[in-house]
CSV table of C-alpha atoms and ligand atoms in Angstrom, one decimal:
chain,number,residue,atom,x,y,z
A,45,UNK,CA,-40.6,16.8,18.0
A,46,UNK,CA,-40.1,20.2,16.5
A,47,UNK,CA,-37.2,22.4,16.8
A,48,UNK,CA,-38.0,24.2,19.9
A,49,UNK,CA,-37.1,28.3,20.0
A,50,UNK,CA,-35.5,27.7,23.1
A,51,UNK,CA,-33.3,24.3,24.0
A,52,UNK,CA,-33.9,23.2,27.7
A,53,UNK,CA,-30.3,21.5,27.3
A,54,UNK,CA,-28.5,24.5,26.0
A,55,UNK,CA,-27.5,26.0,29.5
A,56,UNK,CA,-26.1,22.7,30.3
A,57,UNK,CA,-23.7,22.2,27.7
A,58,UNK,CA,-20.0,21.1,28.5
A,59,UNK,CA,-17.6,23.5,27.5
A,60,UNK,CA,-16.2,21.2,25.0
A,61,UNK,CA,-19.3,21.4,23.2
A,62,UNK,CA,-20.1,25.0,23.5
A,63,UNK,CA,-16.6,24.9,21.9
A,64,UNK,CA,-17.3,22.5,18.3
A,65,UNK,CA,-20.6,24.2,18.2
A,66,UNK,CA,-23.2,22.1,15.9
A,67,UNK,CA,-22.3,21.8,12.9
A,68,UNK,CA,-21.5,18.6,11.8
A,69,UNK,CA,-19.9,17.2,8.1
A,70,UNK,CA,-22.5,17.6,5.0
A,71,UNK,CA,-23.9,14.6,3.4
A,72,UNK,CA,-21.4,14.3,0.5
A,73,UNK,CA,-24.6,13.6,-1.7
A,74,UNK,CA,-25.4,17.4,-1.8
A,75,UNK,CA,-21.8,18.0,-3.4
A,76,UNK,CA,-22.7,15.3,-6.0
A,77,UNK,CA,-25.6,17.5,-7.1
A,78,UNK,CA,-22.9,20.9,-7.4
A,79,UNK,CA,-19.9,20.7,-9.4
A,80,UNK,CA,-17.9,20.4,-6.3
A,81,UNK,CA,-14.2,21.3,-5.0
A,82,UNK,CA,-15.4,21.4,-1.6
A,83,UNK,CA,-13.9,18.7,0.2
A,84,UNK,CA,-11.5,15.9,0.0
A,85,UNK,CA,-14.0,12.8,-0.7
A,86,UNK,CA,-13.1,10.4,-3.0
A,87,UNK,CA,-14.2,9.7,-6.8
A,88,UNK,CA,-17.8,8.5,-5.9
A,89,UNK,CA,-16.9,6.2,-9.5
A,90,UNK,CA,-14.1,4.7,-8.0
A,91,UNK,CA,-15.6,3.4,-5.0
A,92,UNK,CA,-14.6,-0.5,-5.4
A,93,UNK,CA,-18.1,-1.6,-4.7
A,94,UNK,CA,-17.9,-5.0,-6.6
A,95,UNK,CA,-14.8,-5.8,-4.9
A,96,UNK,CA,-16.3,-4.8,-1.2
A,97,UNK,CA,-19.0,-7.2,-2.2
A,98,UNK,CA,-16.8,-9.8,-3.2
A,99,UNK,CA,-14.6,-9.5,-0.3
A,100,UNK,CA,-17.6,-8.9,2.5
A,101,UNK,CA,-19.1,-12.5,1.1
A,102,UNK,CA,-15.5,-14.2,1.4
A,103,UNK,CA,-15.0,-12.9,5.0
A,104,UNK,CA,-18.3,-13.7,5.9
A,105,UNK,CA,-18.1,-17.3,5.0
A,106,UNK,CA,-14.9,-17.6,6.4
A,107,UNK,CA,-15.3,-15.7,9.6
A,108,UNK,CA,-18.8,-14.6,10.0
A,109,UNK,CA,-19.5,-15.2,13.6
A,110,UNK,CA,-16.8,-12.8,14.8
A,111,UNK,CA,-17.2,-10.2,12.0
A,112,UNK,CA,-20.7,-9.8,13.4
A,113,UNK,CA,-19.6,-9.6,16.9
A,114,UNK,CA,-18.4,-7.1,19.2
A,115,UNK,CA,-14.5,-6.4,18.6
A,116,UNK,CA,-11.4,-5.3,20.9
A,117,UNK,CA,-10.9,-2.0,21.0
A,118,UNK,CA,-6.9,-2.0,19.7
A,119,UNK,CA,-8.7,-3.4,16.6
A,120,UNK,CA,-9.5,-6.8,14.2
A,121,UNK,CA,-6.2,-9.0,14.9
A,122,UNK,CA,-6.5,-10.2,11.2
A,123,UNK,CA,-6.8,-6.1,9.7
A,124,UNK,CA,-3.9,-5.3,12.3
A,125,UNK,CA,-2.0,-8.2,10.4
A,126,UNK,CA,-2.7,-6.9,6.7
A,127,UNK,CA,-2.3,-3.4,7.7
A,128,UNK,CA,1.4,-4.2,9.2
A,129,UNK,CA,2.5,-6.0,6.1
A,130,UNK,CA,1.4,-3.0,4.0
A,131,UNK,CA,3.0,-0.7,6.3
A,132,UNK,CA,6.0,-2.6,5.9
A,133,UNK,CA,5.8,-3.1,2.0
A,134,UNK,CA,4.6,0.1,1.3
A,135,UNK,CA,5.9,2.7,3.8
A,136,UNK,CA,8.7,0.9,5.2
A,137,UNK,CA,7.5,0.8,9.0
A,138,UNK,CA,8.2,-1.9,11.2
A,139,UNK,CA,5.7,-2.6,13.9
A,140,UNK,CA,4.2,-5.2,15.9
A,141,UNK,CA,0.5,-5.7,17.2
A,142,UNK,CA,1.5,-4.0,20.5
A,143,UNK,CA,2.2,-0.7,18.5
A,144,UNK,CA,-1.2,-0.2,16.1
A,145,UNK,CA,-4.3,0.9,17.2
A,146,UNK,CA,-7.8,0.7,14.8
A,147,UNK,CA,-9.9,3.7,14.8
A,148,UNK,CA,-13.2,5.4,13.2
A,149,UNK,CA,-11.4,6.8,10.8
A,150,UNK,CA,-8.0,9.0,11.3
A,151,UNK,CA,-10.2,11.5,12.6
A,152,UNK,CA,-11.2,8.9,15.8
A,153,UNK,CA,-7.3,9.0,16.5
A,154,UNK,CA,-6.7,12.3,16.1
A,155,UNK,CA,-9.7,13.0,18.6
A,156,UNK,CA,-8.4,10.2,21.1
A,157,UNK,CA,-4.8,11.7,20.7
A,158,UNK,CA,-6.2,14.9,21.5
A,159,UNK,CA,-8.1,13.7,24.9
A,160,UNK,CA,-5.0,11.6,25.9
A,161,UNK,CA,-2.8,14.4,25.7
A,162,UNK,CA,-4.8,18.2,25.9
A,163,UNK,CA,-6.1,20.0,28.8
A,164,UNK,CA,-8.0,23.5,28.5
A,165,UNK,CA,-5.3,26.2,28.0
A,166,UNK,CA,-2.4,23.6,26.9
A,167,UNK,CA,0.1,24.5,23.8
A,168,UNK,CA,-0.3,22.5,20.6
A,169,UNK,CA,2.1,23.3,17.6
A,170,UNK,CA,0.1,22.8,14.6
A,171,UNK,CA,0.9,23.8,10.5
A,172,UNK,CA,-0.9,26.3,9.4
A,173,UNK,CA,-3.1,26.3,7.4
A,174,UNK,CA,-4.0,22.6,8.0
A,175,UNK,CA,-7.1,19.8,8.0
A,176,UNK,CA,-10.3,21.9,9.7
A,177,UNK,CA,-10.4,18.0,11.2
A,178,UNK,CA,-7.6,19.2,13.3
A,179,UNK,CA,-8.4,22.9,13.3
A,180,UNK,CA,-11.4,22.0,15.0
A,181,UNK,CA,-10.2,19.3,17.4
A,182,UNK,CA,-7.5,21.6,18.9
A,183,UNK,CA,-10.2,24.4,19.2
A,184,UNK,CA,-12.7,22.4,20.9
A,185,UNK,CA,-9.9,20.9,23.3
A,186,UNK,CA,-9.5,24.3,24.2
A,187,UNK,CA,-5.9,24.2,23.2
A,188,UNK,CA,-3.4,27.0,23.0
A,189,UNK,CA,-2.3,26.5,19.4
A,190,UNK,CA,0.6,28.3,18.0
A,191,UNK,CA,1.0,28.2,14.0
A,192,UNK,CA,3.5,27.3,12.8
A,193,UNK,CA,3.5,28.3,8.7
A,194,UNK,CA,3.9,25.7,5.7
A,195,UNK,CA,5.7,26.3,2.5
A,196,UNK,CA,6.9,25.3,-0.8
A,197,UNK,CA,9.3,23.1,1.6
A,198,UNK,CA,6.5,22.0,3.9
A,199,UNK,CA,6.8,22.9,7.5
A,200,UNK,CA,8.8,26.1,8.2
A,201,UNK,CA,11.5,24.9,10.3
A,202,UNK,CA,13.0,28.3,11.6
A,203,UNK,CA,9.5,29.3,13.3
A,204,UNK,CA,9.2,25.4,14.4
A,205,UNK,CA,12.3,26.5,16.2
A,206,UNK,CA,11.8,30.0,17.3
A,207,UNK,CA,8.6,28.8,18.9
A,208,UNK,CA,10.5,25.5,20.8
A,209,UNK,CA,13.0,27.9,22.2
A,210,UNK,CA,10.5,31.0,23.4
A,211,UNK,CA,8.6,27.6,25.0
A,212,UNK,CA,12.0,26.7,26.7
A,213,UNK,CA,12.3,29.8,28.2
A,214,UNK,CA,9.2,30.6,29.3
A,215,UNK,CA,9.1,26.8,31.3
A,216,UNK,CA,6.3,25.4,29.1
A,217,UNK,CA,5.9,22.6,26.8
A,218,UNK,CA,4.1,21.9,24.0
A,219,UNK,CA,2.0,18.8,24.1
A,220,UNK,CA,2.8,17.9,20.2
A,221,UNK,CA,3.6,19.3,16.8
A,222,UNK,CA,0.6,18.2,14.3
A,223,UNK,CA,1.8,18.3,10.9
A,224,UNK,CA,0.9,16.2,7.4
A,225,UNK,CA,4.4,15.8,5.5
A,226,UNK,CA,3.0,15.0,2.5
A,227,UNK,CA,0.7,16.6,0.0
A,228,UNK,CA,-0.7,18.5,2.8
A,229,UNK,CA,-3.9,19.3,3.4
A,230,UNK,CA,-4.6,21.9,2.0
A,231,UNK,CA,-1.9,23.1,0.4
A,232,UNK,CA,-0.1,20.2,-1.2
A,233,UNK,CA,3.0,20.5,-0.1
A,234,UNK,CA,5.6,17.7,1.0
A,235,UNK,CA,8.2,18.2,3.7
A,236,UNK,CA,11.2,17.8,2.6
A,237,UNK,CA,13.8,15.1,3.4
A,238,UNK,CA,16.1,17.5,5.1
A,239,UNK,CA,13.2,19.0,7.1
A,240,UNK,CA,11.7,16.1,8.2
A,241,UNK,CA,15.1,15.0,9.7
A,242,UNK,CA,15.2,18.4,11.3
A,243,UNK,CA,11.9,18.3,12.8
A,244,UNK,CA,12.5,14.6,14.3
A,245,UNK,CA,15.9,16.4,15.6
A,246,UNK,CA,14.3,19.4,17.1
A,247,UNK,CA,12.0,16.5,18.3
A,248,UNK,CA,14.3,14.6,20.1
A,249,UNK,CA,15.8,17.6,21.7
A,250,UNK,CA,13.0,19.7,23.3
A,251,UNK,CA,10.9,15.7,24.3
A,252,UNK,CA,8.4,16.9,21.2
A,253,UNK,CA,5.5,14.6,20.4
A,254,UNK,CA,4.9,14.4,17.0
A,255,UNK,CA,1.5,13.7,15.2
A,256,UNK,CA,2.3,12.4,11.5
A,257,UNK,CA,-1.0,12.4,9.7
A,258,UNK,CA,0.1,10.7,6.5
A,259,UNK,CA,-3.5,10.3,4.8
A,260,UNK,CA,-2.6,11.0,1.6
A,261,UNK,CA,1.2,8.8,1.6
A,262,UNK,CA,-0.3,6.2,-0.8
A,263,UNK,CA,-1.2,9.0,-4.0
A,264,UNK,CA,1.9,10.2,-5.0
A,265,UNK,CA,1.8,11.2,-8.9
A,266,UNK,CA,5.7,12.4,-8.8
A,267,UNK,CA,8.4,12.6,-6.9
A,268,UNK,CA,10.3,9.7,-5.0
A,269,UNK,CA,8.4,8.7,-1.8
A,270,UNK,CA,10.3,10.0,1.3
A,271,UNK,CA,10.5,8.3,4.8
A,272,UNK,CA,8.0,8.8,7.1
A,273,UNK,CA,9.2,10.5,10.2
A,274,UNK,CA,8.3,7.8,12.2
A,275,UNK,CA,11.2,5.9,10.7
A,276,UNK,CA,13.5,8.7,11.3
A,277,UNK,CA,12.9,8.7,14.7
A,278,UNK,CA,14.1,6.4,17.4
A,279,UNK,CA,12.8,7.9,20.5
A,280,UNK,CA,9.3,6.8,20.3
A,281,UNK,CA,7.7,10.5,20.2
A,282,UNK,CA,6.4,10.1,17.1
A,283,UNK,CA,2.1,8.8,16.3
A,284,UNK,CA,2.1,8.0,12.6
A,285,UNK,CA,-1.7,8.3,11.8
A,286,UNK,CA,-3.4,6.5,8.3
A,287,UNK,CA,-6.8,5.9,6.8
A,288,UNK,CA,-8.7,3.5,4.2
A,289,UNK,CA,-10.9,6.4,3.4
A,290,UNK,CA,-8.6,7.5,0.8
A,291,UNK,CA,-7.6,4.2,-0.6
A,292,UNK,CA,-10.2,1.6,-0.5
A,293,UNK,CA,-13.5,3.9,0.9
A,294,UNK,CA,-14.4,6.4,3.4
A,295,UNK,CA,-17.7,4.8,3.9
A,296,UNK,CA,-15.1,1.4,5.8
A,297,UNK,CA,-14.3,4.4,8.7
A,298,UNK,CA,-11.2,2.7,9.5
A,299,UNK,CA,-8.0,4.0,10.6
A,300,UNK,CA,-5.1,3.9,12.5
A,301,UNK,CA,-2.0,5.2,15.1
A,302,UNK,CA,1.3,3.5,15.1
A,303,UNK,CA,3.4,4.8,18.2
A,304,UNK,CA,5.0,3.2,20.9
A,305,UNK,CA,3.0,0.2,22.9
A,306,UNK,CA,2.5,2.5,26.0
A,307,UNK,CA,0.8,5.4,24.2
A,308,UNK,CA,-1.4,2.8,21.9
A,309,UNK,CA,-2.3,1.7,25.3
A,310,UNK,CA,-3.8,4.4,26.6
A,311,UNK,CA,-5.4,5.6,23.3
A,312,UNK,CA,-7.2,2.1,23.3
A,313,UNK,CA,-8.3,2.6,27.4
A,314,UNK,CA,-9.9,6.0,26.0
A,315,UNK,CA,-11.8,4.2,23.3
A,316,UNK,CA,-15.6,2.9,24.5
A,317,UNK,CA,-17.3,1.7,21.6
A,318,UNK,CA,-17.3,-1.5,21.6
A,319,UNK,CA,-14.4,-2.4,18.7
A,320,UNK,CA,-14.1,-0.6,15.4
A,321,UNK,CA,-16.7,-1.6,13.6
A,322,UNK,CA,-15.7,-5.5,13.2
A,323,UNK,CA,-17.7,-6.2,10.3
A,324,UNK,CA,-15.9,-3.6,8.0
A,325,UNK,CA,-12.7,-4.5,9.3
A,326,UNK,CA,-13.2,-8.0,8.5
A,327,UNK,CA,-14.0,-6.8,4.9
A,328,UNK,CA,-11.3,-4.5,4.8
A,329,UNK,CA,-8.7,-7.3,6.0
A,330,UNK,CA,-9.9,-9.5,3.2
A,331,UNK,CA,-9.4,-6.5,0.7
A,332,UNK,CA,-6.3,-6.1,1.9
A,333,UNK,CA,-5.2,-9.9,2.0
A,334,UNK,CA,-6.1,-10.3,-1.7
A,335,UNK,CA,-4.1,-8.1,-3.3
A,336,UNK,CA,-7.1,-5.8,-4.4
A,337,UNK,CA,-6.3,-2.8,-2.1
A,338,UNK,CA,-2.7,-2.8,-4.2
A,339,UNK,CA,-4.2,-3.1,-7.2
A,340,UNK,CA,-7.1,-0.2,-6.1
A,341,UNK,CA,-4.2,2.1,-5.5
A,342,UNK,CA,-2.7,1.8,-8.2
A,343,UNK,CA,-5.7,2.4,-10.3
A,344,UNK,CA,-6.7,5.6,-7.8
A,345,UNK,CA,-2.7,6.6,-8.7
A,346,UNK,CA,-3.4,6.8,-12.4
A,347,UNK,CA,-7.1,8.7,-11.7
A,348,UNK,CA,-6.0,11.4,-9.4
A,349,UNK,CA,-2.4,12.0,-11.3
A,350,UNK,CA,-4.8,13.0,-14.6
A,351,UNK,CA,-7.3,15.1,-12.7
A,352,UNK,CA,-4.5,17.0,-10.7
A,353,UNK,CA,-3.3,17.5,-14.5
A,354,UNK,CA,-6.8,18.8,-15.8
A,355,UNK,CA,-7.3,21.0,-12.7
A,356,UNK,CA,-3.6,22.6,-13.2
A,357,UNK,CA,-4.0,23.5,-16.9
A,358,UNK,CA,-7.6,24.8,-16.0
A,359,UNK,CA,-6.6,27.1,-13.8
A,360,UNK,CA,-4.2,28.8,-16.3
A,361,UNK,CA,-6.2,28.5,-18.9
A,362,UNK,CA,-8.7,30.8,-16.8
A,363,UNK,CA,-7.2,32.4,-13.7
A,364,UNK,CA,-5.9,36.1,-14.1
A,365,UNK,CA,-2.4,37.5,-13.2
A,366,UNK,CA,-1.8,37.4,-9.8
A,367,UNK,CA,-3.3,34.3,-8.5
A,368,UNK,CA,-0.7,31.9,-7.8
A,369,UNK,CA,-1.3,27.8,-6.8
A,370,UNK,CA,0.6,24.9,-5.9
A,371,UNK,CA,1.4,21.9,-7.8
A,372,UNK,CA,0.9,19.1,-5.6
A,373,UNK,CA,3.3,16.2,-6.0
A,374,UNK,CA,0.1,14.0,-5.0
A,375,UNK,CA,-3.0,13.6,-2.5
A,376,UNK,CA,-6.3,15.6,-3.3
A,377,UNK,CA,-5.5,19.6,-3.2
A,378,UNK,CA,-4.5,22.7,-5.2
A,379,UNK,CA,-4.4,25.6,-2.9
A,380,UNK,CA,-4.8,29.5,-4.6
A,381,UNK,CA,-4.0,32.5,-3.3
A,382,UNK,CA,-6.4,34.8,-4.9
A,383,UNK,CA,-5.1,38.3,-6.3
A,384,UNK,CA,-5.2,41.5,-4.4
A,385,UNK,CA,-8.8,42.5,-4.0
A,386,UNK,CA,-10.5,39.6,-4.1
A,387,UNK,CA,-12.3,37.9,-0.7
A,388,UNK,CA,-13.3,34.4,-0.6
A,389,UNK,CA,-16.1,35.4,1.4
A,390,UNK,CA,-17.5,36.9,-1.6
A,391,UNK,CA,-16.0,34.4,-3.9
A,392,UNK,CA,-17.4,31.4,-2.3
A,393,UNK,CA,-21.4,32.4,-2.4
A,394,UNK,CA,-20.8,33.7,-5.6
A,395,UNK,CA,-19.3,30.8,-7.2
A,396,UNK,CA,-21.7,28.2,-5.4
A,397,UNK,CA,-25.1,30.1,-6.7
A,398,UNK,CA,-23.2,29.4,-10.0
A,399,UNK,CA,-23.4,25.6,-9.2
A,400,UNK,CA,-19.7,25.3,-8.1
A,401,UNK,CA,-18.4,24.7,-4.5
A,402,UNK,CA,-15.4,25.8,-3.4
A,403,UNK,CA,-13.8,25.5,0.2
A,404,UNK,CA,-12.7,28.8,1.5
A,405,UNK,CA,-9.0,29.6,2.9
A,406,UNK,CA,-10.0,30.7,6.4
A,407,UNK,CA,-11.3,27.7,7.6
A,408,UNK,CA,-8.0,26.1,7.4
A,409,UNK,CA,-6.4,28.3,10.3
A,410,UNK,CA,-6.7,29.0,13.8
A,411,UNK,CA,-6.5,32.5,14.0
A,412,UNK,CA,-8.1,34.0,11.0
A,413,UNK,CA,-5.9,34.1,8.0
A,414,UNK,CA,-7.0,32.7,4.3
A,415,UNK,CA,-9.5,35.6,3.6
A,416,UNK,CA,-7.5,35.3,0.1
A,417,UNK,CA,-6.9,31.8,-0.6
A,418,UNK,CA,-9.0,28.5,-1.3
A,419,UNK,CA,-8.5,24.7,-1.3
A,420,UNK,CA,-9.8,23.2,-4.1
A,421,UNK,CA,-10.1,19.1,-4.6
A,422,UNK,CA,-9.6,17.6,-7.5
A,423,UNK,CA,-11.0,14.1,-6.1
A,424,UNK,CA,-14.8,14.5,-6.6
A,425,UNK,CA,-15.8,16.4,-9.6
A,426,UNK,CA,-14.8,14.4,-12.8
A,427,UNK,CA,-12.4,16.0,-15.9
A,428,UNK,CA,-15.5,17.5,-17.9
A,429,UNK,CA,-16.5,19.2,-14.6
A,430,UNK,CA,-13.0,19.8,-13.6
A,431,UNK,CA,-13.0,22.1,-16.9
A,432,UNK,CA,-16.1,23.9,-16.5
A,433,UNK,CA,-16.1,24.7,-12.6
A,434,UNK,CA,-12.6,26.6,-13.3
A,435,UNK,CA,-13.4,28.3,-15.8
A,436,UNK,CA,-16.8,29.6,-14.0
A,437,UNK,CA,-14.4,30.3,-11.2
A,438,UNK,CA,-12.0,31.8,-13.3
A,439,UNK,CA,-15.0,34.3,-14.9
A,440,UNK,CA,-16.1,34.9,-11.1
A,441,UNK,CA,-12.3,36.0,-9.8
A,442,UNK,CA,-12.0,38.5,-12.8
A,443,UNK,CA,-15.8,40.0,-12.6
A,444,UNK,CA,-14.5,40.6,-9.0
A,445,UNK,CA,-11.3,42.3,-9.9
A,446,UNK,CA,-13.2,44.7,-12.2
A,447,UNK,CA,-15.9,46.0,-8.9
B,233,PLP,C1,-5.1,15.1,6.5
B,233,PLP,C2,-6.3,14.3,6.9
B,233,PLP,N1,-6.3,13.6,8.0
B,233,PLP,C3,-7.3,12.9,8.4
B,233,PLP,C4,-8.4,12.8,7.6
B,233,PLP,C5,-9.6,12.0,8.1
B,233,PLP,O1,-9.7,10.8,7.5
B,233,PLP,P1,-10.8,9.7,8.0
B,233,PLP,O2,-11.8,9.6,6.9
B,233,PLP,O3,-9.9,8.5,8.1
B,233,PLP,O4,-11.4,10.1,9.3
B,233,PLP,C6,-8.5,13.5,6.4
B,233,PLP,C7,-9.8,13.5,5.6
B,233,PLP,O5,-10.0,14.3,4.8
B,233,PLP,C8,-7.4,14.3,6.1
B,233,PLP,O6,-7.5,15.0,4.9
């Protein structure tokens, strides 16, 4: 049927969805037609499709019956098993079965988090800028965020603390600080050691839950990996959240929570849908079991740590004085901050009728800021492209300086 002018549903709509409005995630295929620094999908090139195909034949033969069947919805037992050794391996996290949860993606456990834990009017503490995934979540939930800003350090830990305290006082609590330690998205920086033992401290003092959305942990380029704050923390407030998107493929939709057994509990009585797709995590298991995913990694290490490079020399080679950017120490992002005079909201139509998509800064916060900075990716558009869409970029931020 046709779009009707008028929607005999629309007066009926739940608050919550009044809230996300409609818009939905693109179709990453448009991007691939743009030269495109829009969002953080992977190299479509480095999608491991001969070793999914491998692997999805090798799990099928072995273990068909069940990957085609309905799963439990904590998650595969045999993906939960590869996914705690390369926690343990890779991040250091010791877990059992009792404390992971499987999910649609990191973005199913951040929206099961949410619905365990926020009511309409509720305070979240959340980085700022941060994912729209979580931008959006808190918004719809009808949460009361409070931003709390990120900086060459990563989280700022004086606000962190002004804001606990004003809570304290006024007798409320927040229901969690959200924050992504390392290479944030989107501005790519890393918490520091010392911060992160901070923020588990301030933690542990005012009963803080903590949401650690580690997506990127896996793509560091520099640096010495740092502990998770999960580690750091003994009191079981912390919910360390993960994805395959980044490292083996988005298309799997697999993630995961590790937190304590209580809280994975309830996260799994507020999931319905029959299992996490068993079939990919079959696939995914077997990925993982045969040492491909470590040896994916490592190849996805050496890809990103070049483009990150090409991007960076880009943008001096073309930006004017006064723009300023961050030099991840991994994940997907360069954040700019655009010189005096220039708005993205110009920027960003301009630059994609020029054939290059950019993401603009404001999307990123909660209560409008970023009018004057962007995210861009370095994950999708290859070096060539990386070269080109900067410099049209580049030409586009100085026309605008000069009108
Ligand atoms: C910080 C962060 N968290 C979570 C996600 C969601 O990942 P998934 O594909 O697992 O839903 C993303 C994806 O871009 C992300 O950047």
């Amino acid at each position: 049927m046709a779009d009707t002018v008028t929607n005999p549903l629309a007066e009926l709509y739940s608050e919550r969805a009044r809230r996300f409005g409609e818009r939905g995630m693109s179709n990453p295929r448009d991007s691939a037609a743009l030269i495109s620094f829009f969002a953080g999908f992977p190299d479509p090139g480095s999608l491991p499709r001969n070793d999914v195909a491998e692997a999805t034949r090798v799990a099928l033969e072995r273990d068909g019956e069940w990957a085609l069947q309905y799963g439990a919805s904590s998650g595969d037992p045999e993906l939960v098993r590869e996914l705690l050794a390369k926690l343990k391996r890779d991040q250091g996290i010791q877990a059992g079965a009792e404390n992971v949860i499987i999910t649609n993606g990191a973005s199913q456990a951040l929206a099961l988090i949410v619905d365990m834990l926020v009511n309409p009017g509720d305070v979240v503490l959340s980085e700022a800028p941060t994912w729209m995934g979580a931008v959006r979540a808190f918004d719809a939930a009808g949460a009361e965020t409070r931003e709390i800003p990120v900086n060459e350090g990563g989280l700022d830990i004086d606000t962190l603390e002004q804001e606990l305290n004003t809570l304290s006082e006024t007798g409320r609590r927040a229901k969690f600080l959200y924050l992504i330690p390392n290479f944030q998205n989107p501005t790519g920086f890393t918490t520091t050691l010392e911060r992160r033992k901070k923020i588990v401290q301030l933690a542990q003092t005012h009963n803080l839950p903590i949401i650690e959305d580690d997506a990127y942990f896996d793509l560091r380029y520099a640096g010495d990996t740092l502990p998770t704050l999960y580690t750091l923390d003994d009191s079981g407030l912390v919910m360390y959240m993960g994805t395959f998107s980044k490292i083996m493929a988005a298309g799997m939709r697999l993630g995961w929570t590790i937190a304590n057994p209580a809280v994975i509990r309830q996260m799994t009585g507020l999931k319905s849908e029959g299992g996490t797709s068993p079939f990919a995590s079959h696939v995914a298991a077997e990925f993982a079991s045969s040492g491909t995913l470590t040896e994916h990694v490592h190849e996805l290490r050496t890809l990103y740590h070049s483009r990150r490079d090409t991007m960076l020399k880009a943008l001096e080679a073309s930006m004017p004085a006064g723009t300023t950017w961050t030099t991840p120490e991994g994940g997907f992002f360069i954040w700019v901050t655009l010189p005096d005079g220039v708005s993205v909201r110009e920027l960003a139509p301009a630059s994609k009728d020029k054939g290059v998509e950019i993401c603009p800064g404001f999307i990123f916060y909660f209560h409008g800021k970023g009018d004057n900075q962007i995210r861009l990716s370095y994950s999708f558009a290859d070096e060539p492209n990386i070269q080109k869409g900067i410099k049209i970029l580049g030409d586009l931020v100085k026309e605008q300086l000069t009108t």
